[in-house]
């Protein structure tokens, strides 16, 4: 044993936490040794010239090493029980403590610095200090990950130390470092005079291109060019002697060849065929096909000429050495290649060939434990050893919770396993067994299937942690998510994927506001989520000097605790489990408790409590939902008027400070506790109520909603003391085993901290701490759900939004529709003109004249118009009415566990049926019906939009036929209760065989459409599947499974109309692979919308093109549409996104002006904070696109991007690329402009405050030249906005529109632009509506009017909401408040909207009373909104109306204060 472990110097950063828990000292020793392995020779005094770990590395090292008492005693026990194993460990430990080399020849040169990662390639350079007449050869390598760095360095230094006749210079680069121009130039220079180049896992397209750019010109001069699995273009660089991949131009099929004869040559080659296929195949098949290709080499080689075959075998041997990974393997690898291929070395007997050992490899897969005597090949054998040897030493029972851990073989090969060992030790110290498995392939499902079951087929683990960070089946380039889900569903255990830092050192990550490197986020967070992975916790850093992994103590602590808590859910009886249900109150108000998007929160909680009771939980279920609401909302000691909710717990300041370790960090923002939020002046108050072992609590607010100064800050404030106390209570006082956040959405996940890859200082991590976090989240909002998953460690359970209905027509609109119907029957009679006059008058009464620009004046007489002109007038009115009537709106609120009836599902199915699905070879039903009439549906849409009455009528007929057919199809599967039990397709087929029309075909015939059954069958088969999904339900089931410690089946989030795979609900929702967008279909749709937008602006602006358009990008919208708005930005500037060879979108093409056919239009893009978190790589793409356009040498009148950028460069004194900065968002870890918060809470003085908030919080720029930061760039932001002619947003889903949420107006820059423009002109504002197949571009005012008519003012909407009671009344108030938001930010709300809303909700005494009785707090807020709209000049009304509102406000106050 090298030395007394207790005497290790402190500068090695091995720190002791004795007495913290009962721990295994043997594991502590192993962890210490693993940590020492990282430090190398930091404290070695054997050679003062040795180059050890740099001081920076020592500072950044944070190993999670724990020494427990009685270390010597337990080591002796282990030695006595296992003398041979102990002896093996002594050898291993001694090797671990030894320096990798004497390093007498090494020189470390100062680096130039890297891009974002700031790593130092020069730290990896090995140069012989004294060549001593030896022949020197040079090796250059590029790798994706750093674990090979130390082994390569050690291998080269060993060669230089031990070889008499040769020495080596080695220069190594991490792939990401090649973004830095200085590093790239150094790399090119190194490769140009190298003998040998090695590349591995080069799977980032733009960097792969840089590698090819550097290597390809000098490839023929290299003695060896060895590329291990990488992008196709990089793989083609392979060259070893006469062997290249292109030399494999033979068939392995012996058929037709004479015995002993070589097979016939194919045209082309198998490699060409492979790469050709790879360009067309899905990314998930690329690497599998590549490995198949490599596996066929031994067979192919026997048919090649001897020289090529020998070189081919050398290539295969090289791959084995490389995969072996240890310094010995790599040393022998380099010597073997040098001896055979390096000029001046090969054939000169300078290297003893007999001394070159063959590859030394551990088993390709197995169960590996650092203290085990061997790698185990079965779980039964491993557990026999573990239970006999390890459990007694750890003091852990053999039936203790067991965590399965998935490892990457390369880290074991390269002895870079310190981070693994540290986690094992932490888990074992907590009383847990571990089963660590590994594989050398990138299909990590193999060891799961082989080793996480015993011989009886029973699963032996309670939770799983994948420490590779990769998708389960695949790697950095390839995935098979369906296979992964199949394996994990069978395993049925919580599946955590934790992430080691790859492109950053610990210090770089710690300082970064972004957190995890964007490339790593895409590869190792986004992709595993598609498998159902949860909790992307960083658990290891990287030493910048050695490249070795460094365990992070606090991250490993929290990872182990969370994995254990998930495992415990399987072992704690339900009657003992405690659940904390958390509801939200936003904006903070007693009338808003239980806020969640389209969810009946308390009704849903009541359903959950009943289900928990049925499952054996100790829960007291209130008799009614009202009783549940009263229990939470009403303090037993307070009157109704009290703002206080029920106080479940009063936490003293001493208890709070003792139980909340980060409490003092909140002082800077909030002062000492208790403060004035969630406080009685002496204690911190936890609001809510316990119902047995279930606590229903109210999450505190942000705390700064009404504070103008805090709203202005660019970065959000920390949680206040009351917020922190709430989570301290549920974890440490109530003792919850899990928390259930109820509905979309709360505040925890939006608290300050890193974007992805939380540290222990990030508030979401601190707040949720060790609690398993379950989260009911709306299925249509995957973007914010993903933030909850990544920042709040949530396992989401999707819930359905309410059933949709067509808005229909009502009141004056309905009467107007009847007039249109009358005209159609009497148009060519003498009554025609008078009916047209009535239609015009009625349309003006309904304010439709604001949407129909050329509507005749009321004094005009239709008699003066021709029949065609009268038809055109009526056609335009009819078209407008149909837009209102057919718009979908959610009716009421959803209750968890209550799926829609078949009848309720019909409107959703109609919209599903109305979309072409070319990927499934399905034509939309409207298209089929149009074709049956000999027409094209696109032409009908265009003519209808232009008011051609005949086609407006035909379009409506098609709509009605579609509805009838879909309803007939749905109802034939309904039971007597109107719900589906099974889709009755078989019965329909039997009838069809008997010549009886299907119900849907009969319905079409009844509507005068004749479509052959064979044309309808594909669509209606698909609708049958969709119907089953719509009415299926696993929302309660998913929750119970999660609480049982089961795997929650993953599924996409988004719009169920566009993507029915969103259904059924109850899934662990995920977004998508961010590198897959924009898709080609999205690009095609984007072109249509952009062309319509530009044409509409030119029509309204005398044919002049807009020079600059400001757009807002949203996370959920781009998930639902697969990147349509991304593609819109690119099409505006005239750049086309291109997929790389394995299907990822990360390349760009500048579209020539002659092909574009118009000027390049400048853009200013503000991205939501959620978009920034999810799609930072796409922000990189957009920034590159804009700068590509700005740098194009083109006439300025045809390139407004360049025109403005050149002006700004001169104006701001910056270079062109900086001046072309156009992609903006919040600072990292912050969200929104806080404009919505200010308006929702009334905490704003005037519009200038809102505009200042927008500019302050949204002026952080993304720069592709410096992708690791969001830098403040207010000067270029303001300058760019001052040139904007048009502001633009997208609506992509009928479920969420302009008045449903505050997000849209929060990020609207219309009045901001007006204030910055030199001419003070307000830009035109447009909204693209792609909620239907007939995409529309409307002005913002038109869209606000449409939204108000279909929702706020529509009886179908507000009656549906009022039927939901307390929560429904709040939803109505919210839409009025959000409507006012558009007055504040864009001046886009017509006076009649307020006036009509006042008539509906205020002027009617019966409606007043209903609102007052249902939710007096919400009604008071509604009245306050009307008064505020008037006071701020947005609504001009009579004094009578204002007086009534003031009186009603006082009535509400009296009601709330208990005054009758």
Short mmCIF file of C-alpha atoms in Angstrom, two decimals, residues 1 52 58 102 122 299 334 362 416 494 627 777 786 823 839 866 965 1050 1097 1196 1356 1395 1437:
data_model
loop_
_atom_site.label_atom_id
_atom_site.label_comp_id
_atom_site.label_asym_id
_atom_site.label_seq_id
_atom_site.Cartn_x
_atom_site.Cartn_y
_atom_site.Cartn_z
CA UNK A 1 0.00 0.00 0.00
CA UNK A 52 1.00 17.17 -12.31
CA UNK A 58 -6.78 21.45 -7.96
CA UNK A 102 7.88 10.09 -14.85
CA UNK A 122 -1.72 22.70 -25.40
CA UNK A 299 -15.44 -11.58 -44.04
CA UNK A 334 0.67 3.66 -31.41
CA UNK A 362 -12.26 -6.67 -20.34
CA UNK A 416 -11.49 7.18 -15.51
CA UNK A 494 -37.88 5.01 -12.40
CA UNK A 627 -65.86 21.05 1.16
CA UNK A 777 -49.09 19.18 -16.89
CA UNK A 786 -39.70 20.38 -20.22
CA UNK A 823 -80.14 36.14 -49.42
CA UNK A 839 -76.80 42.49 -44.09
CA UNK A 866 -74.70 44.52 -59.81
CA UNK A 965 -69.32 12.14 -41.64
CA UNK A 1050 -43.17 8.76 -22.16
CA UNK A 1097 -47.93 44.32 -45.82
CA UNK A 1196 -28.41 47.22 -50.32
CA UNK A 1356 -71.02 29.04 -25.37
CA UNK A 1395 -68.39 47.80 -24.20
CA UNK A 1437 -67.83 54.58 -21.89
#
